[in-house]
Short mmCIF file of C-alpha atoms in Angstrom, two decimals:
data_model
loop_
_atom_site.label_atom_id
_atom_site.label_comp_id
_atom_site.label_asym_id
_atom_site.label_seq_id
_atom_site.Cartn_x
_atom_site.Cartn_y
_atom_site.Cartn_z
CA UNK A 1 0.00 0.00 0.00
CA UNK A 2 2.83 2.35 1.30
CA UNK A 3 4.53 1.70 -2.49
CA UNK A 4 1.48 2.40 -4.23
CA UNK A 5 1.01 5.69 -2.52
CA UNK A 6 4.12 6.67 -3.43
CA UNK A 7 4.44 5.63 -6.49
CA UNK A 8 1.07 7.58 -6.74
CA UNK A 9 2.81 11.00 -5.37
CA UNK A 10 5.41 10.52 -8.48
CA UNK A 11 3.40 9.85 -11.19
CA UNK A 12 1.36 13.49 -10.39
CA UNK A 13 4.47 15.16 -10.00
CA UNK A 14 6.94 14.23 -12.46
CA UNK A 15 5.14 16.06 -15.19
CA UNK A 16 5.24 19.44 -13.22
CA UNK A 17 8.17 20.80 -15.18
CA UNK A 18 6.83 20.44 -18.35
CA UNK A 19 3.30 22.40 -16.78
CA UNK A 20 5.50 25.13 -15.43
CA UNK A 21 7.17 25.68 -18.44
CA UNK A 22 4.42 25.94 -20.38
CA UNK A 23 2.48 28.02 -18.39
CA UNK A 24 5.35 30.30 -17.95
CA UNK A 25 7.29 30.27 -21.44
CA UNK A 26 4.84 28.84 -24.06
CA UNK A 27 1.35 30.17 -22.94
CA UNK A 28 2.32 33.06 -19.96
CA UNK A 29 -0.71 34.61 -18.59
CA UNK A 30 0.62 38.24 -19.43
CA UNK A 31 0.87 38.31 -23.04
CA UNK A 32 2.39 41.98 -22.59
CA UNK A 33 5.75 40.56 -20.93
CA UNK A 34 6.27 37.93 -23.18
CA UNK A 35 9.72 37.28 -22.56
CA UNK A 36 12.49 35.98 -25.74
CA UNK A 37 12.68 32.46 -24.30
CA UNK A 38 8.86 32.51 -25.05
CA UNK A 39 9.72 34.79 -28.29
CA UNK A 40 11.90 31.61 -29.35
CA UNK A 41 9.24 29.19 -28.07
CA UNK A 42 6.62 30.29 -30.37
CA UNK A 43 9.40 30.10 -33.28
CA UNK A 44 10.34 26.51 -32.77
CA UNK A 45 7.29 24.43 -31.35
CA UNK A 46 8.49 21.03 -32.81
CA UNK A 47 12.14 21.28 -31.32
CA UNK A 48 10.70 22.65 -27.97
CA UNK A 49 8.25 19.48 -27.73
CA UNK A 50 11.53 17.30 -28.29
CA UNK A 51 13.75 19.22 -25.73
CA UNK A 52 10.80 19.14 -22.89
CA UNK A 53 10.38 15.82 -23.49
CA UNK A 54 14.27 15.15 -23.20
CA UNK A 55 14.52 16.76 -19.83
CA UNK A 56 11.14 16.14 -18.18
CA UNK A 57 10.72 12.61 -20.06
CA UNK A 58 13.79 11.07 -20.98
CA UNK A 59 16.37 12.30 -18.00
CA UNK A 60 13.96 12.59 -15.24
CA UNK A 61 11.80 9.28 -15.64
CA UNK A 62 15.11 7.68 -16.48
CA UNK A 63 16.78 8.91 -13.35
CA UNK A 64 13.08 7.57 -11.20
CA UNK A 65 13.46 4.41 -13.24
CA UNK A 66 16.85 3.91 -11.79
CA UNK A 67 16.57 4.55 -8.35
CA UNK A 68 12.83 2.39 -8.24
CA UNK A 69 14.35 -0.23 -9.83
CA UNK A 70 11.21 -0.20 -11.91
CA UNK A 71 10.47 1.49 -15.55
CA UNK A 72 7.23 1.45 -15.12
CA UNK A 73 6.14 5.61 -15.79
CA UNK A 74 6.96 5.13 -19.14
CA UNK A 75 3.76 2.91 -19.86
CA UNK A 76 1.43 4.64 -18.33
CA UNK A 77 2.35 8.20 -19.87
CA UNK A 78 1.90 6.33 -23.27
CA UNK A 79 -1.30 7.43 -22.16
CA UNK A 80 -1.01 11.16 -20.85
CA UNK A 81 1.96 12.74 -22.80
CA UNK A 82 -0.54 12.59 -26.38
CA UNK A 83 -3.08 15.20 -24.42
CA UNK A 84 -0.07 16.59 -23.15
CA UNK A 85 1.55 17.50 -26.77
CA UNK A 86 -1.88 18.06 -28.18
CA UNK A 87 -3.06 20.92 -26.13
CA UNK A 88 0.63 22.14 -26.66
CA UNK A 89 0.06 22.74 -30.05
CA UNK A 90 -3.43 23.52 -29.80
CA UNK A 91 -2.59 26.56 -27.58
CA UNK A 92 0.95 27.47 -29.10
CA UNK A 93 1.24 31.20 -29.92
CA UNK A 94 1.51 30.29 -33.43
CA UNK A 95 -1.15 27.98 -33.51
CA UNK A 96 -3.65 27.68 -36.70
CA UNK A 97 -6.88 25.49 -37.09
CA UNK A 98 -10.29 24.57 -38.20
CA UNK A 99 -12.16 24.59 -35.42
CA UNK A 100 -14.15 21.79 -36.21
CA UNK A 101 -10.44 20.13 -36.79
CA UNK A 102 -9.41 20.77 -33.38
CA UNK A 103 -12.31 20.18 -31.64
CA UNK A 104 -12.89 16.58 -32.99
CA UNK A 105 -8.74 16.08 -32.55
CA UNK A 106 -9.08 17.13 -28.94
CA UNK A 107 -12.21 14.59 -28.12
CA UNK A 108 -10.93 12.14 -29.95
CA UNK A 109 -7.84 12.65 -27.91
CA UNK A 110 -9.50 12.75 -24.28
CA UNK A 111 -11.56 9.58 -25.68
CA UNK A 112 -8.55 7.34 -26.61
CA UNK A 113 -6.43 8.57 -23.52
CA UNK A 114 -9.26 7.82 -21.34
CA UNK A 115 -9.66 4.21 -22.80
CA UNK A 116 -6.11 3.57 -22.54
CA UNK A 117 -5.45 4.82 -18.92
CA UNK A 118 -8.00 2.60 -17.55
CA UNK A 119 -7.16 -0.44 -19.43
CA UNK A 120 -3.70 -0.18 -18.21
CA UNK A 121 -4.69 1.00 -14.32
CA UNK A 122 -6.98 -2.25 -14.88
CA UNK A 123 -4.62 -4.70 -15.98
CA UNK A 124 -2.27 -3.42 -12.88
CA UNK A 125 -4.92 -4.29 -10.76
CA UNK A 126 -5.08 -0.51 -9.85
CA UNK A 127 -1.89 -0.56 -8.52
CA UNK A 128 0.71 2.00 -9.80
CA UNK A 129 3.89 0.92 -10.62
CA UNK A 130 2.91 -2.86 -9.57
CA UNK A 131 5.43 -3.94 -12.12
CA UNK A 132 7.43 -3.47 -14.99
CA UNK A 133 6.78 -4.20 -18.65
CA UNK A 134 8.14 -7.57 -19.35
CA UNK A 135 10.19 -6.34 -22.14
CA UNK A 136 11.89 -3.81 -19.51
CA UNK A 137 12.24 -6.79 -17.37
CA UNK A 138 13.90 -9.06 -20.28
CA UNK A 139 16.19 -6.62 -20.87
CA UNK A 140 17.10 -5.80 -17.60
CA UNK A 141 18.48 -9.57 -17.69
CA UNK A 142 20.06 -9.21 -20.77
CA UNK A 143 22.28 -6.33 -20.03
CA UNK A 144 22.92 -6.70 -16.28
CA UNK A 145 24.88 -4.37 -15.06
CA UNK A 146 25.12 -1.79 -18.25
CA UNK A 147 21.37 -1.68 -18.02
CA UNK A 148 21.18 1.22 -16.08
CA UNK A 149 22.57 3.52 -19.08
CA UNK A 150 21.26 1.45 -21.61
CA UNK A 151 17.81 1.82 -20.60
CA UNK A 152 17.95 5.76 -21.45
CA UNK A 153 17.45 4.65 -25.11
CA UNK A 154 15.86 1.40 -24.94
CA UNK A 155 13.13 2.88 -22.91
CA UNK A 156 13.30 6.05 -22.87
CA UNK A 157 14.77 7.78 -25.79
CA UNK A 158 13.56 5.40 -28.40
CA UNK A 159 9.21 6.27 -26.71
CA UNK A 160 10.75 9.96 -27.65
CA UNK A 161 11.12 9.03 -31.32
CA UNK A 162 7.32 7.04 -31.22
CA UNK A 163 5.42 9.50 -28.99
CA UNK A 164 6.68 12.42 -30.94
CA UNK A 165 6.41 10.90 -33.84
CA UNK A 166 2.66 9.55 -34.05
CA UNK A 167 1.46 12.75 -32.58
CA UNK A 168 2.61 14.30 -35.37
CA UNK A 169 -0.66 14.99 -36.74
CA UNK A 170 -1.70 17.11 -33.71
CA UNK A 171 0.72 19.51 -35.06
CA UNK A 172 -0.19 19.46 -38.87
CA UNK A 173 -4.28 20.29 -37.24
CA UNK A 174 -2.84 23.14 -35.27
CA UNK A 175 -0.69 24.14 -38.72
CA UNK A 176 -3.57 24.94 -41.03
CA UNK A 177 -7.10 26.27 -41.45
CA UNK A 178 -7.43 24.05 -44.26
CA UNK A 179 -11.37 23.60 -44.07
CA UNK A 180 -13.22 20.70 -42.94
CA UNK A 181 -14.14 18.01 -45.80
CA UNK A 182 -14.89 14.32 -46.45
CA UNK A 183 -11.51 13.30 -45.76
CA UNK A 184 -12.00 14.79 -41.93
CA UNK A 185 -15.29 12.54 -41.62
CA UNK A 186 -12.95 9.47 -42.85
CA UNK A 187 -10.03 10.02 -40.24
CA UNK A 188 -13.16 10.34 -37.40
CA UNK A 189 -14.66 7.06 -38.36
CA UNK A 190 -10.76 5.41 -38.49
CA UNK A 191 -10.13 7.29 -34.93
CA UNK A 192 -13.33 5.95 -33.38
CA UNK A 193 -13.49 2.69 -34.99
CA UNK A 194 -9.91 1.74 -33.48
CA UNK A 195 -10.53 3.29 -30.54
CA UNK A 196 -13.95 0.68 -30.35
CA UNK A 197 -12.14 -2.12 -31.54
CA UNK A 198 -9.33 -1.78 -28.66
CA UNK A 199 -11.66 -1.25 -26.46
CA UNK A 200 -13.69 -4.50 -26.82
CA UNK A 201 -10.22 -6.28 -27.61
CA UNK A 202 -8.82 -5.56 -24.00
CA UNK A 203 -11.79 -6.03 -22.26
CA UNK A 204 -12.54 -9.45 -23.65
CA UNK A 205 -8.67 -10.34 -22.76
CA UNK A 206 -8.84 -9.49 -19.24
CA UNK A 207 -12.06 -11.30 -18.79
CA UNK A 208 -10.46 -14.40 -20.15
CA UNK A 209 -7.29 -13.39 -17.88
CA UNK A 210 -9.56 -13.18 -15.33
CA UNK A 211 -11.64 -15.92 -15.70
CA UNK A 212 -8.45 -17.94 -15.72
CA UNK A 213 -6.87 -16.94 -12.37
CA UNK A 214 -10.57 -17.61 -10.91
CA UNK A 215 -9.64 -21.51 -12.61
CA UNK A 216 -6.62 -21.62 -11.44
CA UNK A 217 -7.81 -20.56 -7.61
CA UNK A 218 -10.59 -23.60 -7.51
CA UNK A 219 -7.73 -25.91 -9.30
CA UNK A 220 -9.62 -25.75 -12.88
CA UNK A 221 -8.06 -26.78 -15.59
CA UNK A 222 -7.54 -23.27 -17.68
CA UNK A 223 -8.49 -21.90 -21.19
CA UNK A 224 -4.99 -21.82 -23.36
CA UNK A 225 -6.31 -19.60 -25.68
CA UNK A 226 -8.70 -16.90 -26.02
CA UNK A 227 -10.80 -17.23 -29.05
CA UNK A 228 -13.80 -15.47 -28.55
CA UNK A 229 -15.27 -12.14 -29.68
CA UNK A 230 -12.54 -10.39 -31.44
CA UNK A 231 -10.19 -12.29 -30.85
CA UNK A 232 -12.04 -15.13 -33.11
CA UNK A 233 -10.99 -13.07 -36.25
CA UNK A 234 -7.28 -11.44 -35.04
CA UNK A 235 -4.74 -12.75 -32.87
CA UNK A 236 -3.82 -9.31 -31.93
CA UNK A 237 -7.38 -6.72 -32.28
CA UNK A 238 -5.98 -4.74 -29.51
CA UNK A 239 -3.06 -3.95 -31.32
CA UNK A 240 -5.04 -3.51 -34.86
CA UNK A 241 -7.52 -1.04 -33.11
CA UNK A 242 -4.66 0.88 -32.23
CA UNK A 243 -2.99 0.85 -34.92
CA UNK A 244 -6.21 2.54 -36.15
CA UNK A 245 -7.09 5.08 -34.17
CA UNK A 246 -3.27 6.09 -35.42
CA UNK A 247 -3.65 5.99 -38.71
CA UNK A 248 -6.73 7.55 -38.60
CA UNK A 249 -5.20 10.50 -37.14
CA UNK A 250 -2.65 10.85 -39.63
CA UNK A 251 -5.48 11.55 -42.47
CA UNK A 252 -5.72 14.77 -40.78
CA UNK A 253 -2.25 15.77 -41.51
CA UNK A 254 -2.73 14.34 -45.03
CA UNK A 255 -5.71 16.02 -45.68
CA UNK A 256 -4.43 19.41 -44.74
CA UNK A 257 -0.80 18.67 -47.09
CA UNK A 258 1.46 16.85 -44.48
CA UNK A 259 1.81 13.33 -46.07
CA UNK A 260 5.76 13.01 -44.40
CA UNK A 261 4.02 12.72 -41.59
CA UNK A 262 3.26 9.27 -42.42
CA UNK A 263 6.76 8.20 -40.76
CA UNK A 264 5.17 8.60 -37.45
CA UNK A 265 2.39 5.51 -37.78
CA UNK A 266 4.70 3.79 -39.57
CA UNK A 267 7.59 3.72 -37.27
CA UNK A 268 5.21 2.87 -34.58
CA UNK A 269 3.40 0.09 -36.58
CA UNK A 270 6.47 -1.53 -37.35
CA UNK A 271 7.74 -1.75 -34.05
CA UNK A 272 4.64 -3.07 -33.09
CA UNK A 273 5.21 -5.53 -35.94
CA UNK A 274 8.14 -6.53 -33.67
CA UNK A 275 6.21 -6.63 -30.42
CA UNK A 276 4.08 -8.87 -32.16
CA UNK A 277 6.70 -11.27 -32.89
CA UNK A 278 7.98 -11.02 -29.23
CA UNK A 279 4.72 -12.12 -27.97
CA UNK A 280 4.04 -14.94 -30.12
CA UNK A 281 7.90 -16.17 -29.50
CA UNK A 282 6.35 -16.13 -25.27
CA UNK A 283 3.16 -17.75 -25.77
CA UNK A 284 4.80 -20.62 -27.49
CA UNK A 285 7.59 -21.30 -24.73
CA UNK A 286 4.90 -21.59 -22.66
CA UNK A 287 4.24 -25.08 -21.94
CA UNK A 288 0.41 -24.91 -21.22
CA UNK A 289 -0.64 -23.29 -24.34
CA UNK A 290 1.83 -23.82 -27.02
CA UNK A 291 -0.15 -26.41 -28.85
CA UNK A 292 -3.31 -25.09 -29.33
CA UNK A 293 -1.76 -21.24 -29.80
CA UNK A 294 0.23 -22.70 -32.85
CA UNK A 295 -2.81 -24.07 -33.98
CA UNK A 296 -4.45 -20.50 -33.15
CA UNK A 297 -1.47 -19.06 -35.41
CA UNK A 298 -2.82 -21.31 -38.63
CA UNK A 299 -6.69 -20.11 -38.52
CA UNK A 300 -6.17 -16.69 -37.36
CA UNK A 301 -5.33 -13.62 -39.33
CA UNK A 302 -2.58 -11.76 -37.27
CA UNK A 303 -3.52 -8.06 -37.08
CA UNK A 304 -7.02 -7.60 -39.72
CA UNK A 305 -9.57 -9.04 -38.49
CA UNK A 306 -10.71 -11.57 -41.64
CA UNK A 307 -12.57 -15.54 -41.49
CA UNK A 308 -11.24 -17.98 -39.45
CA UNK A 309 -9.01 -20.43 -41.65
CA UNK A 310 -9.84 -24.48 -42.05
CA UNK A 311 -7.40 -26.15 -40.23
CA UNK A 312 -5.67 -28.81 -42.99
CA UNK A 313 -6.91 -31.98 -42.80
CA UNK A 314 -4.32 -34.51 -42.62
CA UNK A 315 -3.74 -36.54 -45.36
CA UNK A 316 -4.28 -40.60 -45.07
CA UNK A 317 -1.28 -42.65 -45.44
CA UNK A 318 -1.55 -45.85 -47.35
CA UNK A 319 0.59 -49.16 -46.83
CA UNK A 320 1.80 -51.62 -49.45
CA UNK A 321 1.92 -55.05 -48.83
#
């Protein structure tokens, strides 16, 4: 309890320098005084989102990690930092929109954030900081004692290049009053469909997660798989939802004449690509489930959701006498 309350305390504080400085540099309440630090500020939004992000981010939930032992901020400011960089270049000095644009951006914004926060609070068992990703964890093994400097980019420095990266197109929104048109309503439906779609995806899984400890408890046999709901169609929908909502958000910056921006959902997608990979490597060690998940792996599409494949029916032998 004691740990959770602290760990509590430190998740609302660590983002205070990035609220001070924003308050007092980017958005300071007496426009008359503005100062050159905000002059410079209002010149260079994109490189003052990466340097904020170094210090506040990068050094200072680095340093935490270190002395806790435990990477564990990272993952759940997946879920804050997005609002956090949105309503920095929503209210930026040199800010431009459709207000429709940025209106739907920031809802869809709150919506997804909101989603994500509670599926990970959820999954922790509404314990912060009850653990660290597994990943972290691997790694930690792998590197022993250089892991303490290598985790500034494995953890921290490479989320700088994905966070900033995919919330690219919260900039390009807050870069043009290109008017609202048909491509808008497309990128809506793409936001809220994956935001849906992960939604339903990671509550079915921790229903069959907890369903499964309840098994285990009573000394049930338990389900290997989960392949019900969406998870009948994809062996990942959580992942495809958000990959979604993602590149839904980028057909705002297309539609308003940022296609580079593209790298961002890309980058992320294909290190989620990897993740995938990662997780289907763990569910086949394990022991319990690796038979029927490889079979799992044969009928079901990875990412799209599509029809459930025919397993292959085994062909009869014949002898000769």
């Amino acid at each position: 309890m004691a740990a959770g309350v602290r760990n509590m305390l430190i998740a609302f504080l660590l983002p205070l320098p990035s609220l001070l400085f924003f308050f007092t540099f980017v958005r300071p309440s007496n426009q008359d005084s503005r100062s050159t630090v905000s002059s410079w500020c209002a010149a260079h939004p994109l490189l003052v989102a990466n340097l904020v992000f170094l210090f506040n981010v990068d050094l200072l939930f680095w340093l935490i990690g270190n002395l806790l032992s435990n990477h564990w901020l990272i993952d759940l400011y997946w879920t804050v930092i997005p609002v956090m960089l949105l309503h920095y270049y929503r209210a930026h000095p040199a800010a431009v929109a459709d207000a429709a644009r940025s209106a739907v951006a920031v809802a869809l914004t709150w919506v997804w954030s909101a989603r994500l926060t509670h599926n990970y609070l959820r999954r922790e068992g509404w314990q912060w900081g009850k653990r660290e990703d597994w990943r972290f964890a691997e790694m930690r093994g792998q590197y022993g004692d250089a892991w303490w400097w290598m985790s500034l980019v494995a953890v921290y420095l490479s989320q700088q290049v994905f966070l900033i990266g995919v919330c690219l197109p919260m900039y390009a929104i807050h870069s043009s009053d290109h008017p609202w048109g048909a491509w808008d309503v497309l990128a809506t439906v793409a936001c809220v469909a994956g935001i849906a779609i992960a939604h339903f995806a990671d509550t079915q899984l921790h229903r069959f997660v907890a369903t499964n400890e309840k098994l285990k408890k009573v000394g049930e046999p338990t389900v290997a798989t989960l392949e019900e709901g969406l998870w009948r169609y994809s062996r990942h929908p959580n992942y495809f939802g958000e990959q979604l909502w993602w590149w839904g958000l980028y057909l705002f910056a297309w539609n308003v004449g940022q296609p580079w921006m593209l790298v961002g959902p890309l980058v992320n997608s294909m290190c989620l690509g990897y993740v995938t990979v990662l997780v289907e490597r763990r569910m086949v060690k394990q022991q319990h489930r690796a038979e029927a998940y490889k079979l799992y792996q044969k009928t079901t599409s990875v990412w799209i959701p599509w029809f459930r494949k025919p397993l292959p029916q085994a062909q009869p032998t014949t002898t000769t006498n």
